[in-house]
Amino acid sequence: MAEVVQNKKIVLRHYVTVFPTESDFEVVTGETVSLKVPEGSGAVLVKNLYLSCDPYMRGRMTKHEDPSYVSDFTPGSAIVGYGVVRVVHSGKPNIAEGDLFWGMTGWEEYTLIENPESLFKIKYNDLPLSYYTGLLGMPGFTAAVGFHEICSPQKGEYVFVSAASGAVGQLVGQFAKLMGCYVVGSAGSDEKVELLKNKLGFEEAFNYKKETDLKAALKRYFPEGIDIYFENVGGAMLDAVLANMRMNGRIAACGMISQYNLEKPEGVHNLFYLTTKRIRMQGFLVFDHFHKYPEFEDRVAQYVREGKIFYLEDIAEGLESAPAALIGLFSGRNVGKQLVAVSRE
Amino acid sequence: MAEVVQNKKIVLRHYVTVFPTESDFEVVTGETVSLKVPEGSGAVLVKNLYLSCDPYMRGRMTKHEDPSYVSDFTPGSAIVGYGVVRVVHSGKPNIAEGDLFWGMTGWEEYTLIENPESLFKIKYNDLPLSYYTGLLGMPGFTAAVGFHEICSPQKGEYVFVSAASGAVGQLVGQFAKLMGCYVVGSAGSDEKVELLKNKLGFEEAFNYKKETDLKAALKRYFPEGIDIYFENVGGAMLDAVLANMRMNGRIAACGMISQYNLEKPEGVHNLFYLTTKRIRMQGFLVFDHFHKYPEFEDRVAQYVREGKIFYLEDIAEGLESAPAALIGLFSGRNVGKQLVAVSRE
């Protein structure tokens, strides 16, 4: 007889239209789960160790007529997102109890994963396991793909990163430094600005909330203009950047977090600079590039061991803290990669 | 003693901030020009035959703190633009009287061109000379570069062209058809729509002024979405297109004529689709590609002879008609490539 245990979970109560609040979520207790996969099943039953809070999840909290690259969440069911998991029981011959993976799981204590092929086996456990929600997981790989594949960087180029202390931005800046670029970041607090300059090796950083004229601020930090912009925020910052781009500049459109909670996104007025400055602005999704992940994992793990990369994490403790942690992304409450530690064992 | 003749010219009276009118220009008579280049000079003295009216010229009519790829016009001096010219006297051993060129010249009867290296020798005079202001000149080459180099087209793709009956748009559509794409264009009158469908071979065309919901209109013409958008107008049309793009779509940002006379360009709200649909939006300037012009001239001249390309021209007669012709671009008065015939001999 399979052991059955309590399985606390976080569900979305209802779809959200503007800024999400904790009351849009519910912590559901009292449900149970069997710690064995059903007889004959190819699923795995995992214990969730770390859960990742990522800005793209905001899109899934709204009902879309025509969903884009991810489906909308199902109210009443556990939130779905990236996480680090340990296998408790496996219906797959090539997956064993105790194996560690990262990939899509549920915001709950235990999850039955029907398609374990979607999971990534964790190769290095000499590094903090939580890194597989950030540095060595989807956000880190996003930074690498976006910077190296989309931005076509050259040594000595001028690179600007918005949301620069976040899960992705802090790595874009460090990858750019490793390539010999000049890197400036923007963030939303003086504390983050200090970290960017003193911990993460950015040449300069500024608090965008203290700037009344973003265009002038960028002109100050980039008197010769910006070659590469790694776009994480959208809106007014994008307009200011377009005015400061150099000829043949490149913009990687990774995300636009400043826009996700607006009923109608802000208008961007300076797009004609795309033509006059021959700018390439390119959107990308990390999902298209996962075949290159193993090479990334090896390379970046080595950087960490050699002290060439530093990673800031903001760890919320316990599943109950997950809704506030997720919502905090949109007010910039987190300092570094936001994740939730559900269990450390 | 060199012959001296009258030289009528069109000058800009003053810089313009919003919609230009004929009173912003002046027809200056009474000035004279020598029909010989100065002794020892490497210049050429040319007679201007056809002058080109192009939307990018609007930018030069405004004073910029920080001019982009072209300088601002100088009020009081002859307007500068592309034209077809015949050499009257040459200070260059490799250029002879009677030679035909296209390139930058003045809006006047005769122009002393100090840097004849900037001119393109006209290779084919079995075709109408006026084509070298359009089909075989800068706009035609813009269409070819923008479509073939920037849009990365594939046979069978869905292509949308705005300002589709204009100097550039009509060719983008025809180049796309020659590649086996499905092509729809938008234009600003029913007459233009008819020409697009019946003369230029577009599968479909619509009058954007009659559509109250551009997004819905595009959905109607592209139920499966747009792979390639050749952007000539900007603003609301771009927003509608972004909502209708397919995954991995490409947008060539050639121009944004709907925005040139606004003090502040319209806001574009749908840029997040760049990310969710992995769209590449790329600006370009034809000037960067002129080394490939000779191959283009050969290929397109042959298309014309074979009847594979058709070109609509709107020819204003006489230098005095040039200001109205130029201004007419911004209200869409022209049907096809707008040019001015200064002299046909």
XYZ file of C-alpha atoms in Angstrom:
690
model
C 0.000 0.000 0.000
C 1.454 3.374 -1.094
C 2.178 5.946 1.547
C -0.217 8.880 1.374
C 0.798 12.281 2.751
C -0.584 15.775 3.084
C 0.127 17.966 0.073
C -0.180 21.692 0.620
C -0.517 23.738 -2.576
C -0.795 27.284 -3.906
C -3.622 27.927 -6.323
C -4.770 30.946 -8.300
C -8.297 31.821 -7.128
C -9.290 33.659 -10.321
C -7.796 35.429 -13.297
C -6.210 38.803 -12.698
C -6.444 41.889 -14.915
C -4.114 44.418 -13.298
C -1.649 44.273 -10.394
C -1.887 40.898 -8.599
C -2.279 40.745 -4.818
C -1.910 37.920 -2.307
C -5.682 37.592 -2.140
C -5.645 36.390 -5.743
C -3.943 33.233 -4.423
C -4.952 30.652 -1.901
C -2.911 28.240 0.201
C -4.863 24.992 0.050
C -4.261 22.479 2.818
C -5.898 19.160 3.539
C -5.332 17.540 0.157
C -3.271 14.384 0.016
C -1.018 12.663 -2.468
C 0.222 9.116 -2.898
C 4.011 8.880 -2.886
C 3.903 6.173 -5.549
C 3.177 6.699 -9.220
C 0.172 4.761 -10.522
C 0.914 1.163 -11.500
C 2.244 0.974 -15.071
C 2.598 4.717 -15.362
C 5.668 6.438 -16.904
C 5.284 9.396 -14.557
C 7.528 10.432 -11.683
C 6.445 11.569 -8.229
C 8.723 14.370 -7.048
C 9.275 16.377 -3.923
C 9.552 20.093 -4.737
C 12.651 21.646 -3.187
C 12.945 25.094 -4.773
C 10.364 26.979 -6.829
C 11.204 29.777 -9.214
C 9.327 33.093 -9.335
C 9.583 34.503 -12.851
C 8.022 37.563 -14.480
C 6.598 35.616 -17.430
C 4.260 33.911 -14.953
C 2.256 37.122 -14.752
C 1.002 36.491 -18.279
C -0.392 33.135 -17.227
C -2.473 34.784 -14.499
C -4.649 36.566 -17.069
C -7.226 34.898 -19.298
C -6.254 35.243 -22.956
C -8.474 34.726 -25.945
C -5.433 33.677 -27.852
C -2.696 32.475 -25.471
C 0.858 32.933 -26.689
C 3.756 30.641 -25.933
C 2.412 29.420 -22.588
C -1.097 28.510 -21.593
C -3.078 30.428 -19.003
C -3.126 29.025 -15.456
C -6.170 27.072 -14.374
C -7.799 28.715 -11.351
C -8.190 26.202 -8.532
C -5.218 24.104 -9.636
C -1.688 24.395 -8.300
C 0.368 27.151 -9.954
C 2.833 25.719 -12.458
C 6.400 26.943 -12.781
C 10.050 26.019 -12.891
C 11.532 24.316 -9.870
C 14.195 21.980 -8.542
C 12.792 18.580 -7.619
C 13.924 15.276 -6.097
C 12.421 12.030 -7.310
C 10.482 10.104 -4.665
C 9.161 7.371 -6.924
C 9.662 6.736 -10.624
C 7.714 4.916 -13.305
C 10.633 5.342 -15.705
C 13.445 2.782 -15.809
C 16.072 5.474 -16.412
C 14.990 7.652 -13.485
C 15.701 6.576 -9.902
C 14.548 7.622 -6.474
C 16.745 10.474 -5.263
C 17.574 11.795 -8.752
C 17.584 15.580 -8.982
C 15.998 17.498 -11.859
C 14.913 20.991 -12.741
C 11.948 21.840 -14.913
C 8.218 22.481 -14.854
C 6.550 21.395 -11.648
C 3.706 22.490 -9.348
C 3.542 24.984 -6.505
C 2.901 22.276 -3.955
C 4.918 19.933 -1.768
C 4.790 16.927 -4.095
C 3.967 16.757 -7.779
C 3.154 13.883 -10.065
C 4.936 14.760 -13.291
C 3.341 12.925 -16.196
C 5.972 13.878 -18.783
C 9.364 13.515 -17.085
C 11.034 13.882 -20.502
C 10.448 17.613 -20.050
C 12.780 17.682 -17.017
C 16.506 18.505 -17.071
C 18.764 16.195 -15.078
C 20.914 18.192 -12.647
C 24.541 17.467 -13.454
C 26.429 19.362 -10.767
C 25.553 19.079 -7.112
C 28.751 20.675 -5.919
C 26.940 23.990 -6.512
C 23.902 25.214 -4.578
C 20.867 23.318 -5.863
C 18.858 26.547 -5.824
C 21.052 27.818 -8.676
C 19.044 25.541 -10.951
C 16.111 27.931 -10.580
C 18.304 30.829 -11.682
C 21.924 30.892 -12.742
C 21.899 27.301 -14.057
C 18.204 27.196 -14.887
C 15.839 28.970 -17.234
C 16.773 32.580 -16.322
C 20.511 31.958 -16.611
C 20.131 30.215 -19.918
C 17.858 33.071 -21.060
C 20.629 35.544 -20.277
C 23.162 33.500 -22.216
C 20.965 32.931 -25.269
C 19.728 36.506 -25.315
C 23.149 38.026 -24.972
C 25.318 35.702 -27.025
C 22.871 34.604 -29.720
C 20.594 37.626 -30.125
C 22.844 40.605 -29.315
C 25.872 39.532 -31.448
C 28.260 41.198 -28.969
C 31.771 42.343 -29.779
C 34.569 43.076 -27.358
C 34.582 46.718 -26.299
C 30.930 47.402 -27.094
C 28.670 49.499 -24.856
C 26.004 47.394 -23.170
C 22.998 48.566 -21.192
C 20.889 46.189 -19.094
C 17.604 47.125 -17.433
C 16.263 45.255 -14.396
C 19.961 44.632 -14.033
C 20.020 43.010 -10.603
C 17.263 40.559 -11.496
C 17.571 36.871 -12.270
C 18.489 37.493 -15.900
C 19.963 40.998 -15.890
C 22.729 40.327 -13.363
C 24.019 37.564 -15.630
C 23.742 39.500 -18.869
C 25.971 42.125 -17.307
C 28.493 39.561 -16.130
C 28.528 37.708 -19.457
C 29.103 41.057 -21.163
C 31.983 41.850 -18.803
C 33.545 38.452 -19.504
C 33.471 39.400 -23.200
C 35.214 42.690 -22.563
C 32.200 44.975 -22.976
C 31.483 48.176 -21.054
C 28.373 47.532 -18.961
C 25.878 49.818 -17.255
C 22.733 48.634 -15.487
C 19.576 50.215 -14.157
C 17.689 49.055 -11.098
C 15.010 50.351 -8.775
C 16.828 50.969 -5.482
C 20.131 52.355 -4.248
C 20.879 49.017 -2.616
C 20.618 47.260 -5.959
C 22.752 49.920 -7.618
C 25.477 49.339 -5.034
C 25.360 45.600 -5.605
C 25.640 46.053 -9.348
C 28.729 48.191 -8.987
C 30.420 46.482 -6.064
C 29.419 42.828 -6.275
C 28.538 42.194 -9.893
C 31.270 44.200 -11.596
C 29.132 46.581 -13.665
C 31.097 49.694 -14.647
C 28.174 51.888 -13.656
C 24.611 51.549 -12.460
C 21.786 53.942 -11.664
C 18.473 54.016 -9.840
C 15.903 54.724 -12.538
C 13.368 55.843 -9.941
C 15.591 58.797 -9.094
C 15.978 59.965 -12.689
C 13.493 62.508 -13.986
C 14.851 62.273 -17.533
C 15.860 58.758 -18.537
C 17.145 59.892 -21.908
C 19.516 62.357 -20.251
C 20.571 59.745 -17.696
C 21.559 57.326 -20.442
C 23.375 60.086 -22.296
C 25.404 60.660 -19.120
C 26.407 57.001 -18.813
C 26.824 56.428 -22.544
C 28.174 59.641 -24.057
C 29.053 57.667 -27.179
C 25.781 55.747 -27.244
C 24.615 52.191 -26.613
C 25.550 49.280 -28.891
C 23.508 46.626 -27.120
C 20.399 46.929 -24.993
C 19.113 43.916 -23.130
C 15.453 44.814 -22.699
C 13.733 43.569 -19.579
C 11.353 46.430 -18.801
C 9.768 48.145 -21.851
C 7.835 51.404 -21.923
C 9.563 54.696 -21.126
C 12.973 53.090 -20.692
C 12.808 51.659 -24.194
C 12.019 55.095 -25.601
C 14.990 56.590 -23.772
C 17.259 53.814 -24.987
C 16.168 54.149 -28.629
C 17.194 57.806 -28.517
C 20.613 56.780 -27.208
C 21.372 53.818 -29.440
C 24.375 53.836 -31.730
C 24.371 52.971 -35.422
C 23.871 49.234 -36.031
C 22.770 48.672 -32.444
C 20.987 45.565 -31.259
C 18.139 45.196 -28.783
C 17.245 41.806 -27.344
C 13.594 41.913 -26.327
C 13.623 39.483 -23.414
C 10.771 40.884 -21.386
C 8.910 44.075 -20.522
C 8.139 43.743 -16.820
C 7.051 47.365 -16.403
C 4.129 46.649 -18.715
C 2.709 43.369 -17.461
C 0.265 44.823 -14.965
C -1.085 47.606 -17.180
C -4.414 47.180 -18.881
C -2.894 48.826 -21.945
C 0.888 48.909 -22.328
C 2.554 52.316 -22.544
C 3.162 53.664 -26.028
C 6.697 53.646 -27.387
C 7.300 56.707 -29.537
C 10.871 56.509 -30.767
C 10.729 53.508 -33.076
C 11.805 55.522 -36.100
C 15.313 55.339 -34.673
C 15.229 51.687 -35.722
C 15.502 52.914 -39.293
C 17.767 55.923 -38.933
C 20.217 53.993 -36.772
C 19.835 50.624 -38.520
C 18.855 48.934 -35.249
C 17.877 45.299 -34.969
C 15.338 44.624 -32.227
C 14.697 40.971 -31.746
C 12.449 39.008 -29.496
C 13.375 35.527 -28.390
C 12.182 32.752 -26.142
C 14.569 30.510 -24.334
C 12.419 27.449 -25.060
C 13.614 27.482 -28.654
C 17.224 27.030 -27.590
C 17.175 24.265 -24.986
C 19.152 21.919 -27.225
C 22.150 24.080 -26.361
C 21.569 23.886 -22.610
C 24.098 21.121 -21.769
C 27.007 23.168 -23.119
C 25.752 26.168 -21.138
C 25.492 24.170 -17.915
C 29.092 22.970 -18.214
C 30.484 26.371 -19.064
C 28.634 28.377 -16.445
C 29.192 25.855 -13.637
C 32.890 26.197 -14.375
C 32.670 30.004 -14.250
C 31.117 29.751 -10.810
C 33.823 27.415 -9.525
C 36.467 29.780 -10.853
C 34.808 32.764 -9.189
C 34.131 34.438 -12.526
C 30.390 34.638 -11.995
C 28.552 35.716 -8.880
C 24.843 35.156 -8.378
C 22.481 37.072 -6.125
C 19.534 35.121 -4.800
C 16.516 36.261 -2.802
C 15.122 33.162 -1.108
C 11.648 33.180 0.436
C 11.217 30.427 3.015
C 8.276 28.050 2.808
C 5.561 27.393 0.260
C 3.201 29.860 1.977
C 5.554 32.702 1.124
C 5.382 31.977 -2.608
C 2.488 34.305 -3.599
C 4.081 37.338 -1.950
C 7.422 36.439 -3.488
C 5.933 36.240 -6.978
C 3.998 39.471 -6.616
C 7.090 41.197 -5.242
C 8.788 40.863 -8.626
C 6.463 43.506 -10.040
C 7.264 46.080 -7.379
C 10.947 45.195 -7.429
C 10.910 43.943 -3.839
C 13.358 41.152 -4.605
C 17.098 41.717 -4.607
C 18.474 39.212 -7.088
C 16.820 36.036 -8.289
C 13.565 35.432 -6.416
C 12.900 31.865 -5.449
C 11.051 29.918 -2.781
C 12.624 27.215 -0.651
C 9.885 24.648 -0.080
C 12.183 22.063 1.433
C 15.953 21.898 1.694
C 16.110 18.125 1.847
C 34.084 82.711 -72.204
C 31.672 80.187 -70.603
C 28.016 80.416 -71.444
C 25.958 81.712 -68.520
C 22.261 80.874 -68.272
C 19.330 81.475 -65.967
C 19.006 78.848 -63.228
C 15.642 78.628 -61.530
C 15.677 76.815 -58.190
C 13.464 75.637 -55.352
C 14.578 76.598 -51.855
C 13.270 75.883 -48.381
C 12.347 79.245 -46.810
C 12.638 78.059 -43.198
C 12.585 74.884 -41.128
C 9.245 73.185 -40.656
C 7.891 71.563 -37.496
C 4.615 69.953 -38.531
C 2.873 69.450 -41.883
C 4.753 71.277 -44.666
C 2.890 73.570 -47.062
C 3.859 75.142 -50.372
C 4.508 78.453 -48.612
C 7.451 76.797 -46.832
C 9.168 76.726 -50.248
C 10.086 79.426 -52.706
C 10.724 79.305 -56.453
C 13.768 81.535 -56.914
C 14.315 82.988 -60.381
C 16.903 85.414 -61.662
C 20.009 83.534 -60.550
C 22.484 82.411 -63.178
C 24.951 79.581 -63.594
C 28.001 79.097 -65.791
C 27.720 76.022 -67.992
C 31.437 75.273 -67.535
C 33.035 73.868 -64.407
C 35.727 76.087 -62.871
C 39.177 75.729 -64.479
C 41.085 72.846 -62.902
C 38.028 71.593 -60.989
C 37.067 67.911 -60.757
C 33.379 68.821 -60.617
C 30.685 68.227 -63.229
C 28.005 70.666 -64.351
C 24.764 68.807 -64.981
C 21.345 69.546 -66.338
C 18.641 68.128 -64.071
C 16.125 66.029 -65.993
C 14.052 64.252 -63.334
C 13.902 64.934 -59.600
C 12.736 62.421 -57.037
C 10.264 63.227 -54.243
C 10.950 60.895 -51.325
C 9.468 60.708 -47.832
C 12.870 60.771 -46.085
C 13.222 64.363 -47.343
C 10.681 65.454 -44.750
C 13.266 64.793 -42.033
C 15.694 67.198 -43.695
C 13.099 70.004 -43.542
C 13.279 70.078 -39.728
C 16.176 71.430 -37.706
C 17.746 68.661 -35.603
C 20.054 69.081 -32.674
C 21.558 65.792 -33.591
C 20.959 65.008 -37.281
C 20.805 61.349 -38.159
C 21.952 59.800 -41.413
C 21.329 62.889 -43.533
C 21.984 66.524 -42.757
C 19.213 69.078 -42.433
C 18.487 71.243 -45.488
C 19.937 74.737 -45.554
C 17.146 77.306 -45.859
C 17.767 79.626 -48.785
C 19.750 77.025 -50.738
C 18.335 74.718 -53.395
C 16.681 71.595 -52.016
C 18.916 68.546 -52.400
C 17.616 65.165 -53.490
C 17.991 62.264 -55.881
C 17.631 62.949 -59.571
C 18.530 61.915 -63.088
C 21.039 64.276 -64.684
C 22.848 64.806 -67.971
C 26.385 66.087 -68.003
C 26.826 69.470 -69.701
C 30.493 69.957 -68.856
C 32.936 67.768 -66.969
C 36.155 68.401 -65.086
C 36.711 64.636 -64.838
C 38.550 62.783 -67.584
C 36.310 59.716 -67.219
C 33.051 61.681 -67.495
C 31.947 63.175 -70.819
C 29.359 65.669 -71.948
C 26.063 63.915 -72.519
C 26.722 61.136 -69.974
C 23.680 60.219 -67.885
C 23.812 59.647 -64.146
C 21.494 59.354 -61.187
C 22.326 60.513 -57.690
C 22.211 63.515 -55.376
C 21.617 66.774 -57.150
C 19.822 70.090 -56.572
C 16.222 71.178 -57.133
C 17.214 73.593 -59.866
C 17.750 73.527 -63.604
C 21.530 73.050 -63.510
C 23.751 71.878 -60.685
C 27.479 71.974 -60.188
C 28.254 68.633 -58.535
C 31.540 68.829 -56.672
C 31.808 65.115 -55.927
C 30.765 63.253 -59.075
C 32.110 60.027 -57.497
C 28.799 59.983 -55.595
C 26.827 59.587 -58.843
C 25.708 56.307 -60.422
C 26.282 55.961 -64.152
C 23.061 55.009 -65.925
C 23.635 51.733 -67.715
C 20.390 51.145 -69.578
C 18.763 53.823 -71.682
C 16.379 51.438 -73.403
C 14.158 51.956 -70.343
C 12.480 55.237 -69.358
C 15.131 57.489 -67.816
C 12.664 58.503 -65.101
C 12.863 54.930 -63.740
C 16.232 55.895 -62.302
C 14.397 58.042 -59.729
C 12.304 55.042 -58.724
C 12.361 51.480 -59.949
C 16.064 51.549 -60.872
C 17.073 54.223 -58.380
C 17.141 54.606 -54.633
C 13.519 53.537 -53.907
C 13.741 50.423 -56.053
C 17.014 49.393 -54.518
C 15.534 50.105 -51.074
C 12.712 47.682 -51.833
C 15.141 44.999 -52.963
C 17.532 45.373 -50.027
C 14.743 45.641 -47.496
C 12.861 42.670 -48.782
C 15.630 40.272 -49.792
C 18.305 41.157 -47.229
C 16.289 42.221 -44.192
C 13.106 40.138 -44.422
C 14.758 36.738 -45.184
C 11.741 35.691 -47.261
C 10.801 32.106 -48.053
C 8.532 30.874 -50.789
C 4.924 30.665 -49.643
C 5.236 33.131 -46.782
C 2.555 35.703 -45.974
C 3.739 39.229 -46.739
C 2.058 42.503 -45.828
C 3.164 45.838 -47.312
C 1.900 49.226 -46.153
C 1.982 52.297 -48.412
C 1.852 49.543 -50.979
C 1.338 51.608 -54.121
C 4.210 53.955 -53.286
C 7.661 54.076 -54.828
C 8.989 51.305 -52.583
C 5.882 49.366 -51.596
C 4.743 48.506 -55.131
C 8.093 46.834 -55.735
C 8.262 44.999 -52.433
C 4.956 43.406 -53.325
C 6.145 42.440 -56.803
C 9.476 41.093 -55.535
C 7.535 39.046 -53.004
C 5.252 37.688 -55.728
C 8.272 36.745 -57.856
C 9.478 34.712 -54.856
C 6.180 32.888 -54.541
C 4.869 34.699 -51.466
C 1.256 35.609 -50.711
C 1.053 39.409 -50.761
C -1.465 41.882 -49.373
C -1.035 45.659 -49.445
C -2.687 48.623 -47.817
C -3.119 52.023 -49.420
C -5.131 55.177 -48.854
C -7.638 55.225 -51.722
C -9.862 52.835 -53.617
C -8.066 53.772 -56.832
C -4.770 52.619 -55.351
C -6.352 49.430 -54.051
C -7.608 48.627 -57.539
C -4.165 49.213 -59.022
C -2.561 46.958 -56.438
C -4.923 44.122 -57.251
C -5.275 44.590 -60.993
C -2.006 46.065 -62.184
C 0.586 45.059 -59.612
C -0.492 41.510 -58.934
C -1.110 41.706 -55.183
C -3.417 38.908 -54.003
C -5.419 41.382 -51.952
C -5.347 45.028 -50.989
C -7.420 47.301 -48.766
C -8.037 50.985 -48.155
C -6.861 51.569 -44.599
C -8.876 54.774 -44.371
C -12.072 52.741 -44.636
C -11.154 50.325 -41.859
C -12.256 51.190 -38.347
C -10.318 48.298 -36.822
C -6.971 47.677 -38.501
C -6.274 44.623 -36.369
C -9.510 43.003 -37.492
C -8.838 43.978 -41.108
C -5.464 42.261 -41.051
C -6.990 39.219 -39.401
C -9.423 39.048 -42.297
C -6.675 39.143 -44.924
C -4.234 36.986 -42.965
C -6.263 34.399 -41.037
C -3.028 32.490 -40.444
C -0.994 35.586 -39.619
C 1.773 37.614 -41.230
C 5.302 36.270 -41.718
C 6.811 39.434 -43.145
C 5.791 43.046 -42.723
C 7.450 45.703 -44.815
C 6.932 48.786 -42.652
C 6.484 52.081 -44.441
C 3.994 53.856 -42.197
C 4.412 53.262 -38.444
C 1.954 54.139 -35.681
C -1.411 52.421 -35.444
C -0.735 50.148 -38.416
C 2.363 48.783 -36.720
C 0.358 47.992 -33.596
C -2.234 46.161 -35.656
C 0.466 44.235 -37.497
C 2.270 43.193 -34.302
C -0.965 41.644 -33.068
C -1.247 39.671 -36.311
C 2.349 38.519 -36.749
C 3.205 34.838 -36.831
C 5.923 33.137 -34.818
C 9.404 34.017 -36.057
C 8.078 36.888 -38.154
C 10.240 39.636 -39.577
C 9.552 43.337 -39.868
C 11.724 45.531 -42.073
C 11.539 49.076 -40.713
C 11.983 51.047 -43.916
C 10.061 54.177 -43.015
C 7.160 55.496 -40.948
C 5.545 58.109 -43.152
C 2.440 58.474 -41.002
C 4.639 59.865 -38.237
C 6.875 62.385 -39.976
C 4.623 65.398 -39.567
C 3.662 64.797 -35.951
C 5.343 66.767 -33.214
C 5.443 63.576 -31.169
C 5.111 60.222 -32.915
C 2.183 58.011 -31.915
C 2.850 55.430 -29.241
C 3.181 51.801 -30.252
C 1.710 49.556 -27.592
C 2.111 46.000 -28.823
C 5.880 45.569 -28.726
C 5.707 42.710 -26.253
C 4.650 40.548 -29.190
C 8.269 40.841 -30.329
C 9.138 38.531 -27.458
C 6.167 36.192 -27.375
C 6.289 35.667 -31.137
C 10.105 35.827 -31.507
C 9.850 38.648 -34.020
C 12.860 40.349 -35.544
C 12.247 44.019 -36.334
C 15.102 45.570 -38.185
C 15.803 49.026 -39.474
C 18.011 49.538 -42.493
C 19.252 52.262 -44.775
C 19.855 51.674 -48.420
C 23.073 53.717 -48.339
C 24.823 50.862 -46.554
C 24.176 48.511 -49.447
C 25.083 50.476 -52.581
C 28.004 48.161 -53.368
C 25.341 45.663 -54.461
C 23.554 48.130 -56.736
C 25.095 47.030 -60.084
C 23.759 43.496 -59.717
C 20.348 44.926 -58.824
C 20.328 47.234 -61.862
C 21.035 44.326 -64.222
C 18.483 42.029 -62.658
C 15.619 44.501 -62.402
C 16.158 46.012 -65.846
C 15.811 42.495 -67.198
C 12.592 41.937 -65.199
C 11.138 45.067 -66.785
C 12.075 43.973 -70.292
C 10.492 40.588 -69.644
C 7.315 42.210 -68.339
C 7.798 40.687 -64.870
C 7.797 44.040 -63.098
C 5.434 46.931 -63.623
C 6.104 50.404 -62.233
C 3.577 53.131 -61.482
C 4.866 56.688 -61.762
C 3.218 59.974 -60.895
C 5.071 62.647 -62.831
C 4.674 66.339 -62.002
C 5.639 68.589 -64.874
C 8.095 71.426 -64.355
C 10.346 72.494 -61.515
C 7.678 74.832 -60.113
C 5.458 71.841 -59.378
C 8.072 70.193 -57.161
C 7.032 71.607 -53.749
C 3.413 70.499 -54.178
C 4.584 67.113 -55.412
C 6.806 66.595 -52.384
C 4.144 67.704 -49.905
C 1.592 65.503 -51.623
C 3.483 62.417 -50.454
C 2.327 63.059 -46.904
C -1.348 63.232 -47.782
C -1.040 60.345 -50.224
C -1.928 62.483 -53.227
C 0.512 60.634 -55.466
C -0.435 57.414 -57.207
C 2.829 55.521 -57.594
C 6.322 56.923 -57.504
C 6.223 60.722 -57.298
C 8.778 62.528 -59.392
C 9.193 65.829 -61.170
C 10.110 66.193 -64.829
C 12.290 69.305 -65.024
C 13.355 68.710 -68.596
C 12.898 65.756 -70.920
C 15.968 66.485 -73.028
